[in-house]
Each structure stands twice: as C-alpha cells, then as structure tokens.
C-alpha cells in the first residue's frame, strides 16, 4: 500500500511517497516530481543543486508539468502556469497519489479548467498521468508536456534508441523541419527536438544501464539537453550539471488539443 508523508524539502512543502520498496518526492509547487528512487536504490531523476524554490519560480529538474502552453509556442507564459502554481494533494487512490489544480482565468489564460496529476510506481517503474478537464462554457486549445529530467551518469556515454529515422522539428533553429538520421541519438552538442508520431518505446542507454520510456495520449516526444554552450547561459544549472541529465518528455507540442466544454483529455508517461 502506498504511504504518504508531508515534509519540507529546501523550504518547499512536499509529499513523500513510499510503495513497493521505491519512494518518490513531489513538491506541491507545480505538483512537481523531484525524485524517484527505485527499489534498487537508483535515483532516476535529476534535480539541480541550484534549483530555485519559491513563488513564481520554475524548479530546474524532476518532472515539471507544462500547461497550457509549451515553450513560447503561443501568446501565454513560457511553459505555462501549472509548474509555478501551488497544487492540492488529494490523497491516494489505488496506490496512486493524486494532485489537483483548478481555476478560472489564471495568469491571463481566460478559461476555466481542472487538472489532475496521478503519480504511481512499482519497484522499477514510474508512471505519471496528466488529466485536463474543460470546466467552462467555451472550448479551448492547449499544449502540455511532462518535462522529465532523466538522470544519467555521463552524458558522453548516453545513446537514445527508438527514434530511428523519424523526422523532427529543431527548436534550436526556429522549429525547422529536419530529416531523421539512422541509429541512436547521441549528445555531442546541444539537442532540442520535437518528434511526432513515434509510437515505439524509447530506450535510454547510459553506459551499462538502460531506461525505457513510453507514452500514451501524448502525440510527441521532446528531447532536450543544452550542451556546454547552452548550459553556460542557464543560471540555475551548476557548472557541468548538463552532463548529468537528458530530458525525454511526453508532450502535446506540434498540434494543440482542442477541448470542448465539459470534455476531458489525458496523457501519460512511463519510465523505468
């Protein structure tokens, strides 16, 4: 049975979760998963040592919830307001922790909404689901992502398999369309890409270890690491920390979801 314990981490209210020999830490700020340690004692998520915790701050690491806009692809706040807003912990149902956020006209976004984030895990796998409910009287469009920072021991040894020859949008070049390249993706420089319609699970090899990443409901995979040059301009990344993670996120980026009044949508990512 999953257990929950309120606690404080770096001054932020959090919920510690324990189940099946694994444990996770979720900040109420953004309902952001900060840590997932599997039953073998392996930390699967990266959290920056300079990550900022506080009102209006985006926490660098873990799994930020991106809603209702991805990056600057629209008129609203970059990556949306969900990751910088305090959520409610609604308890545990069927060994799954539930976090909720609802409101109207938040941060200039003019629609009524209700979000649910479900966090569950077993000895080896983490599964996280985002649900969006249009609680208003007018339709709205949104983008979303689970911006997972996956911990790696050495970026130079990382290979991401499963993208194959899929074409992608290159965010580092104004979303230019690029052809796919055979073989695994390696991180010899900064990478910022959106892959559409990749259904097969991805496998992240980190030396001798590997991590499987699957999605459901989300249309896209986003892959990001700033590289040495990009990391130099990120103030909440310590020197060399870019070598300790790769972001592989389930996202709804290239095409927004159109949600009618009263309608619901959900997307999930499974890691492990």
Short mmCIF file of C-alpha atoms in Angstrom, two decimals:
data_model
loop_
_atom_site.label_atom_id
_atom_site.label_comp_id
_atom_site.label_asym_id
_atom_site.label_seq_id
_atom_site.Cartn_x
_atom_site.Cartn_y
_atom_site.Cartn_z
CA UNK A 1 0.00 0.00 0.00
CA UNK A 2 1.33 3.42 -0.91
CA UNK A 3 2.11 5.68 2.05
CA UNK A 4 2.30 9.47 2.04
CA UNK A 5 4.09 11.78 4.46
CA UNK A 6 4.05 15.60 4.39
CA UNK A 7 7.52 17.10 4.65
CA UNK A 8 9.61 20.10 3.69
CA UNK A 9 12.45 20.00 1.16
CA UNK A 10 14.61 23.07 0.51
CA UNK A 11 11.94 25.08 2.27
CA UNK A 12 9.14 23.84 0.00
CA UNK A 13 6.09 21.82 1.17
CA UNK A 14 6.28 18.32 -0.32
CA UNK A 15 4.68 14.89 -0.13
CA UNK A 16 6.97 11.89 0.37
CA UNK A 17 5.52 8.72 -1.22
CA UNK A 18 6.59 5.14 -0.49
CA UNK A 19 5.44 1.99 -2.24
CA UNK A 20 6.81 -1.42 -3.16
CA UNK A 21 10.30 -0.58 -1.92
CA UNK A 22 10.51 2.59 -4.03
CA UNK A 23 9.98 6.19 -2.99
CA UNK A 24 9.15 9.50 -4.64
CA UNK A 25 9.09 13.14 -3.57
CA UNK A 26 6.52 15.57 -5.00
CA UNK A 27 6.54 19.33 -4.36
CA UNK A 28 3.13 20.97 -4.04
CA UNK A 29 4.65 23.84 -6.03
CA UNK A 30 3.73 22.72 -9.54
CA UNK A 31 2.90 19.17 -8.36
CA UNK A 32 6.47 18.62 -9.48
CA UNK A 33 8.02 15.22 -9.00
CA UNK A 34 11.50 15.94 -7.63
CA UNK A 35 12.82 12.44 -7.03
CA UNK A 36 12.09 8.81 -7.84
CA UNK A 37 14.33 6.23 -6.18
CA UNK A 38 13.56 2.69 -7.32
CA UNK A 39 13.69 -0.41 -5.11
CA UNK A 40 17.35 -0.96 -6.04
CA UNK A 41 18.21 2.47 -4.60
CA UNK A 42 18.77 4.10 -8.02
CA UNK A 43 17.76 7.76 -8.39
CA UNK A 44 16.11 8.11 -11.78
CA UNK A 45 15.52 11.88 -11.89
CA UNK A 46 17.88 14.83 -11.96
CA UNK A 47 17.42 17.87 -9.70
CA UNK A 48 19.82 20.78 -10.00
CA UNK A 49 21.75 21.83 -6.91
CA UNK A 50 20.93 25.45 -7.79
CA UNK A 51 17.25 24.77 -8.47
CA UNK A 52 15.15 27.67 -7.19
CA UNK A 53 12.21 27.04 -4.88
CA UNK A 54 9.80 29.89 -4.28
CA UNK A 55 6.70 31.72 -5.51
CA UNK A 56 6.76 32.23 -9.25
CA UNK A 57 9.93 30.14 -9.70
CA UNK A 58 10.27 27.20 -12.07
CA UNK A 59 12.16 24.34 -10.41
CA UNK A 60 15.05 23.06 -12.56
CA UNK A 61 14.77 19.26 -12.62
CA UNK A 62 12.42 16.43 -11.75
CA UNK A 63 9.27 16.40 -13.89
CA UNK A 64 7.70 19.84 -14.35
CA UNK A 65 4.09 19.86 -15.59
CA UNK A 66 3.80 22.02 -18.72
CA UNK A 67 0.32 23.52 -19.29
CA UNK A 68 -1.38 25.24 -21.15
CA UNK A 69 1.48 26.23 -23.47
CA UNK A 70 4.74 24.58 -24.45
CA UNK A 71 7.76 26.90 -24.53
CA UNK A 72 6.98 30.13 -26.38
CA UNK A 73 4.67 28.48 -28.95
CA UNK A 74 1.77 30.81 -28.23
CA UNK A 75 0.81 34.08 -26.50
CA UNK A 76 0.89 32.90 -22.88
CA UNK A 77 3.65 32.44 -20.31
CA UNK A 78 6.55 30.27 -21.50
CA UNK A 79 5.76 26.67 -20.49
CA UNK A 80 2.54 27.82 -18.85
CA UNK A 81 1.45 28.44 -15.28
CA UNK A 82 0.91 24.91 -13.95
CA UNK A 83 4.57 24.42 -13.00
CA UNK A 84 4.69 27.60 -10.87
CA UNK A 85 1.30 27.26 -9.15
CA UNK A 86 0.57 25.51 -5.85
CA UNK A 87 -1.46 22.33 -6.29
CA UNK A 88 -3.51 20.39 -3.72
CA UNK A 89 -2.67 16.88 -2.57
CA UNK A 90 -5.97 14.98 -2.81
CA UNK A 91 -4.79 11.71 -1.25
CA UNK A 92 -4.09 8.20 -2.51
CA UNK A 93 -6.42 6.07 -4.61
CA UNK A 94 -5.49 2.51 -5.63
CA UNK A 95 -1.80 3.07 -4.81
CA UNK A 96 -1.72 6.24 -6.89
CA UNK A 97 -1.13 9.72 -5.47
CA UNK A 98 -3.49 12.40 -6.74
CA UNK A 99 -2.70 16.13 -7.08
CA UNK A 100 -5.26 18.66 -8.30
CA UNK A 101 -5.36 22.21 -9.65
CA UNK A 102 -8.41 24.11 -10.80
CA UNK A 103 -9.22 27.70 -11.59
CA UNK A 104 -10.50 30.32 -13.98
CA UNK A 105 -8.65 32.99 -15.97
CA UNK A 106 -5.28 32.04 -14.49
CA UNK A 107 -2.22 34.11 -15.41
CA UNK A 108 -4.10 35.77 -18.26
CA UNK A 109 -5.32 32.46 -19.69
CA UNK A 110 -9.08 33.09 -19.88
CA UNK A 111 -10.56 29.60 -19.44
CA UNK A 112 -11.98 27.52 -16.59
CA UNK A 113 -10.11 24.25 -16.11
CA UNK A 114 -9.38 21.39 -13.73
CA UNK A 115 -6.12 19.43 -13.79
CA UNK A 116 -5.31 16.12 -12.12
CA UNK A 117 -1.82 14.64 -11.85
CA UNK A 118 -1.62 10.96 -10.93
CA UNK A 119 1.69 9.55 -9.68
CA UNK A 120 2.22 5.82 -9.24
CA UNK A 121 5.18 3.46 -9.21
CA UNK A 122 6.34 -0.09 -8.54
CA UNK A 123 9.83 -1.40 -7.69
CA UNK A 124 11.27 -0.40 -11.07
CA UNK A 125 8.86 1.87 -12.96
CA UNK A 126 7.37 5.32 -12.51
CA UNK A 127 4.09 6.19 -14.19
CA UNK A 128 2.67 9.71 -14.25
CA UNK A 129 -0.58 10.88 -15.87
CA UNK A 130 -1.91 14.37 -16.58
CA UNK A 131 -5.66 14.84 -16.95
CA UNK A 132 -7.22 18.05 -18.30
CA UNK A 133 -10.92 18.88 -17.86
CA UNK A 134 -12.60 21.84 -19.54
CA UNK A 135 -14.95 23.06 -16.79
CA UNK A 136 -16.06 26.19 -18.65
CA UNK A 137 -18.68 27.01 -21.25
CA UNK A 138 -16.35 27.61 -24.20
CA UNK A 139 -13.86 25.38 -25.99
CA UNK A 140 -10.15 25.93 -25.52
CA UNK A 141 -6.90 24.78 -27.08
CA UNK A 142 -3.84 23.81 -25.07
CA UNK A 143 -0.41 22.22 -25.25
CA UNK A 144 1.13 20.15 -22.48
CA UNK A 145 4.14 18.04 -21.53
CA UNK A 146 5.69 16.05 -18.71
CA UNK A 147 9.17 17.59 -18.86
CA UNK A 148 11.15 14.66 -17.42
CA UNK A 149 14.79 15.29 -16.46
CA UNK A 150 16.26 11.77 -16.51
CA UNK A 151 19.46 11.34 -14.52
CA UNK A 152 22.49 9.92 -16.34
CA UNK A 153 25.97 9.22 -15.02
CA UNK A 154 27.85 10.53 -18.07
CA UNK A 155 26.22 12.34 -21.00
CA UNK A 156 29.09 11.32 -23.28
CA UNK A 157 28.11 7.65 -22.87
CA UNK A 158 24.37 8.16 -23.48
CA UNK A 159 22.56 6.79 -26.52
CA UNK A 160 18.80 7.18 -27.02
CA UNK A 161 17.30 4.37 -29.10
CA UNK A 162 13.89 4.24 -30.76
CA UNK A 163 13.76 7.46 -32.71
CA UNK A 164 15.31 5.74 -35.73
CA UNK A 165 14.91 7.72 -38.91
CA UNK A 166 11.96 9.82 -37.68
CA UNK A 167 11.96 13.43 -38.85
CA UNK A 168 11.84 16.13 -36.21
CA UNK A 169 11.45 19.84 -35.54
CA UNK A 170 14.68 21.51 -34.45
CA UNK A 171 13.79 24.06 -31.76
CA UNK A 172 17.33 25.43 -31.85
CA UNK A 173 16.63 26.56 -35.44
CA UNK A 174 13.15 28.12 -35.11
CA UNK A 175 11.38 24.74 -35.33
CA UNK A 176 12.93 23.92 -38.70
CA UNK A 177 11.95 20.52 -40.09
CA UNK A 178 14.87 18.09 -40.21
CA UNK A 179 15.11 14.60 -41.73
CA UNK A 180 15.74 11.68 -39.44
CA UNK A 181 19.12 10.02 -39.09
CA UNK A 182 19.63 6.28 -38.74
CA UNK A 183 21.00 4.96 -35.48
CA UNK A 184 20.72 6.09 -31.86
CA UNK A 185 20.70 9.74 -30.86
CA UNK A 186 23.86 10.84 -29.05
CA UNK A 187 24.50 14.10 -27.24
CA UNK A 188 27.73 15.52 -28.58
CA UNK A 189 26.28 19.06 -28.57
CA UNK A 190 23.04 20.75 -27.53
CA UNK A 191 19.85 18.95 -28.59
CA UNK A 192 16.35 20.47 -28.67
CA UNK A 193 13.98 18.43 -30.81
CA UNK A 194 10.29 17.51 -31.14
CA UNK A 195 9.50 14.11 -32.66
CA UNK A 196 5.94 13.42 -33.81
CA UNK A 197 4.17 10.05 -34.12
CA UNK A 198 6.90 7.93 -32.52
CA UNK A 199 4.91 5.05 -31.05
CA UNK A 200 7.60 2.54 -30.12
CA UNK A 201 9.11 2.83 -26.63
CA UNK A 202 12.41 4.65 -26.38
CA UNK A 203 15.38 3.15 -24.56
CA UNK A 204 17.98 5.40 -22.94
CA UNK A 205 21.33 3.63 -22.61
CA UNK A 206 23.69 5.10 -20.03
CA UNK A 207 26.87 3.06 -20.17
CA UNK A 208 25.75 -0.36 -18.93
CA UNK A 209 22.35 0.73 -17.58
CA UNK A 210 19.20 1.42 -19.55
CA UNK A 211 15.88 3.11 -19.02
CA UNK A 212 12.69 2.51 -21.01
CA UNK A 213 10.38 5.45 -21.78
CA UNK A 214 6.80 5.04 -23.03
CA UNK A 215 3.94 7.45 -23.60
CA UNK A 216 0.19 7.29 -24.11
CA UNK A 217 -2.21 10.06 -25.11
CA UNK A 218 0.60 12.48 -25.92
CA UNK A 219 1.45 12.77 -29.63
CA UNK A 220 5.10 13.82 -29.34
CA UNK A 221 8.43 13.10 -27.74
CA UNK A 222 10.58 16.11 -26.85
CA UNK A 223 14.32 15.53 -26.37
CA UNK A 224 16.50 18.23 -24.81
CA UNK A 225 19.92 18.84 -23.38
CA UNK A 226 21.51 22.32 -23.58
CA UNK A 227 25.06 21.11 -24.15
CA UNK A 228 28.06 23.01 -22.80
CA UNK A 229 27.30 26.21 -24.73
CA UNK A 230 23.62 26.39 -23.79
CA UNK A 231 24.24 25.41 -20.18
CA UNK A 232 26.65 28.32 -19.73
CA UNK A 233 23.70 30.69 -20.04
CA UNK A 234 21.41 28.88 -17.58
CA UNK A 235 21.85 30.44 -14.15
CA UNK A 236 20.19 27.66 -12.15
CA UNK A 237 22.46 24.94 -13.57
CA UNK A 238 25.75 24.43 -11.75
CA UNK A 239 28.93 24.01 -13.77
CA UNK A 240 28.96 20.65 -15.53
CA UNK A 241 25.46 19.64 -14.44
CA UNK A 242 24.25 19.40 -18.04
CA UNK A 243 26.26 16.16 -18.24
CA UNK A 244 24.01 14.59 -15.58
CA UNK A 245 20.66 14.56 -17.39
CA UNK A 246 18.74 14.15 -20.60
CA UNK A 247 15.17 15.42 -20.92
CA UNK A 248 12.92 12.91 -22.68
CA UNK A 249 9.39 14.16 -22.29
CA UNK A 250 5.97 13.05 -23.44
CA UNK A 251 4.36 16.11 -24.98
CA UNK A 252 1.50 17.55 -26.97
CA UNK A 253 3.52 20.20 -28.79
CA UNK A 254 3.20 20.28 -32.58
CA UNK A 255 -0.60 20.25 -32.57
CA UNK A 256 -2.65 21.70 -29.72
CA UNK A 257 -5.51 19.74 -28.19
CA UNK A 258 -8.95 21.22 -28.89
CA UNK A 259 -11.11 20.58 -25.82
CA UNK A 260 -14.87 21.17 -25.90
CA UNK A 261 -16.81 22.38 -22.83
CA UNK A 262 -17.11 19.54 -20.34
CA UNK A 263 -14.63 17.35 -22.24
CA UNK A 264 -11.58 15.63 -20.74
CA UNK A 265 -8.16 14.64 -22.08
CA UNK A 266 -5.34 12.64 -20.55
CA UNK A 267 -1.76 11.74 -21.41
CA UNK A 268 0.80 9.65 -19.54
CA UNK A 269 4.47 8.74 -19.44
CA UNK A 270 6.03 5.57 -18.04
CA UNK A 271 9.71 5.49 -17.08
CA UNK A 272 11.69 2.50 -15.90
#
